[in-house]
Amino acid sequence: MVSVKDSSFSEQIKQLADSYLKNGTDSGNLCRMMKKLFTVTQHHIDQNIPQEQLSMIRCRSGCSHCCRVHVPVLKPEAVIIASHLRNSSNQTVLGRLISNMEKFSLDISAYDEEERVAANKKCIFLGRMGECTIHPVRPFACRSVVSADEKACRESMRLTLLDEPVLVPMNILNKSINDSAFMGLAESMKDNGMDDRSVEITSGVLACLR
Ligand code: SF4
């Protein structure tokens, strides 16, 4: 999927991330930074995408056709998800989740993107009703994909393996803003001596929970 960078917003996010990362990379600081970056990014979306376009978005809790692809996360994104899980689960539930994540991470490591869709390996963070259980702290990659046609999403997943591409109408401005935030954060991490490579969400969060 093509990504169009909004250089000025990406630079704004980079400078904001710099202001946090210069004070350290402990998990508390990374969580505070991510909360701020998510808030600023959402504000930028609200200010720059016309309401009539936002009202065309069909994504909702319970619709999870796209939640079966590999999702890339940067370390601070994994850290805030791990913190959210720790704060919202007791020890027993968290222990069970970690064990499930270990099995799931191993399982999907054998698949490329299309194979995973065909095998219907849904995100480990999907709830029973198809809701995202980490919605307030979901990563930029998930925030960037918003669809105006649920049927097209369903069909695009069904036909992936048949090599029959289905066009899904998306809000490209929303994608550009979230992708730019992701890139601004990665640039700041690099400049501040952190590893700026992304990892698959399950293994990334697991590493933070262990
Ligand atoms: S983190 Fe949430 S939105 Fe993203 S793929 Fe998983 S369930 Fe879907």
Short mmCIF file of C-alpha atoms and ligand atoms in Angstrom, two decimals:
data_model
loop_
_atom_site.label_atom_id
_atom_site.label_comp_id
_atom_site.label_asym_id
_atom_site.label_seq_id
_atom_site.Cartn_x
_atom_site.Cartn_y
_atom_site.Cartn_z
CA MET A 1 0.00 0.00 0.00
CA VAL A 2 1.38 3.40 -0.99
CA SER A 3 2.22 5.90 1.68
CA VAL A 4 2.23 9.66 1.07
CA LYS A 5 4.31 11.53 3.61
CA ASP A 6 3.14 14.86 5.03
CA SER A 7 6.65 16.23 5.67
CA SER A 8 5.62 19.16 7.79
CA PHE A 9 3.45 17.06 10.13
CA SER A 10 6.12 14.36 10.27
CA GLU A 11 8.66 17.00 11.35
CA GLN A 12 6.22 18.30 13.98
CA ILE A 13 5.90 14.79 15.42
CA LYS A 14 9.66 14.28 15.27
CA GLN A 15 10.31 17.46 17.27
CA LEU A 16 7.66 16.51 19.81
CA ALA A 17 9.16 13.02 20.18
CA ASP A 18 12.64 14.57 20.49
CA SER A 19 11.43 16.65 23.43
CA TYR A 20 10.49 13.44 25.29
CA LEU A 21 13.32 11.14 24.18
CA LYS A 22 16.03 13.59 25.25
CA ASN A 23 14.80 12.93 28.81
CA GLY A 24 15.26 9.16 28.57
CA THR A 25 13.68 6.02 27.19
CA ASP A 26 12.20 4.42 30.32
CA SER A 27 8.73 2.97 29.83
CA GLY A 28 6.98 5.73 31.80
CA ASN A 29 8.45 8.40 29.54
CA LEU A 30 7.70 6.40 26.38
CA CYS A 31 4.06 5.97 27.50
CA ARG A 32 3.68 9.70 28.18
CA MET A 33 5.20 10.45 24.77
CA MET A 34 2.89 8.04 22.93
CA LYS A 35 -0.21 9.46 24.64
CA LYS A 36 0.83 12.92 23.49
CA LEU A 37 1.64 11.77 19.92
CA PHE A 38 -1.71 9.97 19.58
CA THR A 39 -3.56 13.06 20.88
CA VAL A 40 -1.72 15.47 18.56
CA THR A 41 -2.22 13.16 15.57
CA GLN A 42 -5.94 12.78 16.22
CA HIS A 43 -6.24 16.56 16.63
CA HIS A 44 -4.45 17.03 13.28
CA ILE A 45 -6.91 14.60 11.65
CA ASP A 46 -9.91 16.42 13.14
CA GLN A 47 -8.55 19.77 11.95
CA ASN A 48 -7.58 18.70 8.43
CA ILE A 49 -10.06 16.11 7.23
CA PRO A 50 -13.48 17.54 6.35
CA GLN A 51 -16.36 16.23 8.47
CA GLU A 52 -18.18 14.88 5.41
CA GLN A 53 -15.16 12.69 4.65
CA LEU A 54 -14.87 11.48 8.27
CA SER A 55 -18.56 10.60 8.26
CA MET A 56 -17.97 8.23 5.30
CA ILE A 57 -15.67 6.01 7.36
CA ARG A 58 -17.36 2.68 8.04
CA CYS A 59 -14.84 1.22 10.53
CA ARG A 60 -16.56 0.35 13.83
CA SER A 61 -16.15 -1.89 16.84
CA GLY A 62 -16.94 -5.45 15.78
CA CYS A 63 -15.80 -5.00 12.17
CA SER A 64 -12.44 -6.72 11.96
CA HIS A 65 -11.92 -7.90 8.36
CA CYS A 66 -8.49 -6.24 8.17
CA CYS A 67 -7.29 -7.45 11.59
CA ARG A 68 -5.50 -10.51 10.22
CA VAL A 69 -2.43 -8.97 8.63
CA HIS A 70 1.02 -8.40 10.13
CA VAL A 71 0.98 -5.05 11.96
CA PRO A 72 4.35 -3.26 12.36
CA VAL A 73 5.06 -1.41 15.61
CA LEU A 74 7.93 0.73 16.85
CA LYS A 75 9.20 0.09 20.38
CA PRO A 76 7.32 3.00 22.05
CA GLU A 77 4.09 1.73 20.49
CA ALA A 78 4.74 -1.76 21.91
CA VAL A 79 5.60 -0.27 25.32
CA ILE A 80 2.30 1.63 25.67
CA ILE A 81 0.30 -1.44 24.59
CA ALA A 82 2.13 -3.58 27.17
CA SER A 83 1.46 -0.94 29.84
CA HIS A 84 -2.25 -0.84 28.89
CA LEU A 85 -2.47 -4.65 29.17
CA ARG A 86 -0.73 -4.66 32.57
CA ASN A 87 -3.07 -1.96 33.88
CA SER A 88 -6.24 -3.60 32.57
CA SER A 89 -5.61 -7.28 33.47
CA ASN A 90 -5.04 -9.20 36.68
CA GLN A 91 -2.03 -11.51 37.02
CA THR A 92 -3.94 -14.63 35.97
CA VAL A 93 -5.41 -13.05 32.85
CA LEU A 94 -2.08 -11.47 31.93
CA GLY A 95 -0.23 -14.77 32.39
CA ARG A 96 -2.73 -16.54 30.13
CA LEU A 97 -2.43 -13.79 27.52
CA ILE A 98 1.37 -13.98 27.52
CA SER A 99 1.22 -17.74 27.05
CA ASN A 100 -1.26 -17.34 24.15
CA MET A 101 0.91 -14.63 22.62
CA GLU A 102 3.99 -16.88 22.75
CA LYS A 103 2.16 -19.64 20.86
CA PHE A 104 0.56 -17.22 18.41
CA SER A 105 3.82 -15.40 17.67
CA LEU A 106 5.51 -18.69 16.83
CA ASP A 107 2.54 -19.77 14.75
CA ILE A 108 2.35 -16.67 12.52
CA SER A 109 6.12 -16.40 12.10
CA ALA A 110 5.78 -19.14 9.47
CA TYR A 111 3.38 -17.09 7.35
CA ASP A 112 3.83 -14.27 4.90
CA GLU A 113 1.02 -11.71 4.65
CA GLU A 114 -1.15 -13.60 2.13
CA GLU A 115 -0.70 -16.96 3.85
CA ARG A 116 -1.75 -15.47 7.16
CA VAL A 117 -4.92 -13.99 5.64
CA ALA A 118 -5.71 -17.37 4.04
CA ALA A 119 -5.12 -19.15 7.35
CA ASN A 120 -7.44 -16.60 9.03
CA LYS A 121 -4.98 -15.86 11.83
CA LYS A 122 -6.69 -12.89 13.48
CA CYS A 123 -4.85 -10.41 15.66
CA ILE A 124 -4.27 -11.68 19.20
CA PHE A 125 -5.78 -8.43 20.52
CA LEU A 126 -9.17 -8.96 18.91
CA GLY A 127 -11.93 -9.56 21.46
CA ARG A 128 -14.77 -12.10 21.20
CA MET A 129 -17.13 -9.60 19.59
CA GLY A 130 -14.53 -8.55 17.01
CA GLU A 131 -13.56 -5.46 19.00
CA CYS A 132 -9.99 -4.19 19.38
CA THR A 133 -9.18 -4.74 23.06
CA ILE A 134 -6.30 -2.26 22.91
CA HIS A 135 -8.21 0.38 20.93
CA PRO A 136 -7.08 3.48 22.93
CA VAL A 137 -3.42 2.54 22.38
CA ARG A 138 -3.61 0.80 18.98
CA PRO A 139 -0.58 1.56 16.82
CA PHE A 140 -0.32 4.08 13.99
CA ALA A 141 -0.48 1.27 11.39
CA CYS A 142 -3.98 0.32 12.58
CA ARG A 143 -5.07 3.96 12.83
CA SER A 144 -3.93 4.60 9.26
CA VAL A 145 -6.32 2.10 7.64
CA VAL A 146 -9.89 3.37 7.52
CA SER A 147 -12.40 2.14 4.95
CA ALA A 148 -15.51 3.61 3.37
CA ASP A 149 -16.83 0.20 2.28
CA GLU A 150 -17.09 -2.78 4.63
CA LYS A 151 -18.13 -5.15 1.83
CA ALA A 152 -14.98 -4.27 -0.14
CA CYS A 153 -12.84 -5.01 2.95
CA ARG A 154 -14.48 -8.42 3.35
CA GLU A 155 -14.04 -9.22 -0.34
CA SER A 156 -10.44 -8.03 -0.46
CA MET A 157 -9.52 -10.48 2.31
CA ARG A 158 -11.50 -13.33 0.73
CA LEU A 159 -9.94 -12.90 -2.70
CA THR A 160 -6.36 -12.17 -1.65
CA LEU A 161 -5.16 -15.69 -2.31
CA LEU A 162 -6.91 -15.88 -5.67
CA ASP A 163 -4.88 -12.92 -6.86
CA GLU A 164 -8.06 -11.00 -7.59
CA PRO A 165 -7.39 -7.52 -6.26
CA VAL A 166 -10.39 -5.69 -4.80
CA LEU A 167 -10.15 -1.92 -4.47
CA VAL A 168 -11.06 -0.72 -0.98
CA PRO A 169 -12.04 2.98 -0.83
CA MET A 170 -9.97 4.48 1.96
CA ASN A 171 -9.36 7.95 3.35
CA ILE A 172 -5.88 8.65 2.00
CA LEU A 173 -5.44 11.82 4.07
CA ASN A 174 -6.01 9.85 7.28
CA LYS A 175 -3.47 7.29 6.09
CA SER A 176 -0.95 9.99 5.18
CA ILE A 177 -1.26 11.69 8.61
CA ASN A 178 -0.83 8.47 10.60
CA ASP A 179 1.99 7.20 8.37
CA SER A 180 3.73 10.57 8.72
CA ALA A 181 3.43 10.37 12.52
CA PHE A 182 4.94 6.87 12.41
CA MET A 183 7.84 8.13 10.24
CA GLY A 184 8.41 11.20 12.44
CA LEU A 185 8.59 8.98 15.52
CA ALA A 186 11.02 6.58 13.81
CA GLU A 187 13.27 9.48 12.77
CA SER A 188 13.30 10.84 16.30
CA MET A 189 14.15 7.38 17.71
CA LYS A 190 17.07 7.09 15.30
CA ASP A 191 18.38 10.56 16.18
CA ASN A 192 18.11 9.72 19.87
CA GLY A 193 20.09 6.49 19.65
CA MET A 194 17.17 4.03 19.67
CA ASP A 195 16.63 1.11 17.30
CA ASP A 196 14.14 2.55 14.78
CA ARG A 197 13.19 -0.76 13.15
CA SER A 198 9.61 -1.95 13.45
CA VAL A 199 8.59 -5.45 14.53
CA GLU A 200 5.37 -7.47 14.28
CA ILE A 201 2.94 -6.36 17.00
CA THR A 202 2.64 -9.70 18.87
CA SER A 203 6.37 -10.27 19.29
CA GLY A 204 6.99 -6.56 19.98
CA VAL A 205 4.47 -6.38 22.83
CA LEU A 206 5.56 -9.78 24.15
CA ALA A 207 9.13 -8.53 24.48
CA CYS A 208 7.84 -5.64 26.64
CA LEU A 209 5.69 -7.90 28.83
CA ARG A 210 8.41 -10.45 29.69
S1 SF4 B 1 -4.33 -3.95 17.26
FE1 SF4 B 1 -6.58 -3.77 17.21
S2 SF4 B 1 -7.03 -2.65 15.29
FE2 SF4 B 1 -4.90 -3.42 15.14
S3 SF4 B 1 -5.03 -5.40 14.07
FE3 SF4 B 1 -5.11 -5.82 16.30
S4 SF4 B 1 -7.31 -5.88 16.84
FE4 SF4 B 1 -7.13 -4.87 14.80
#
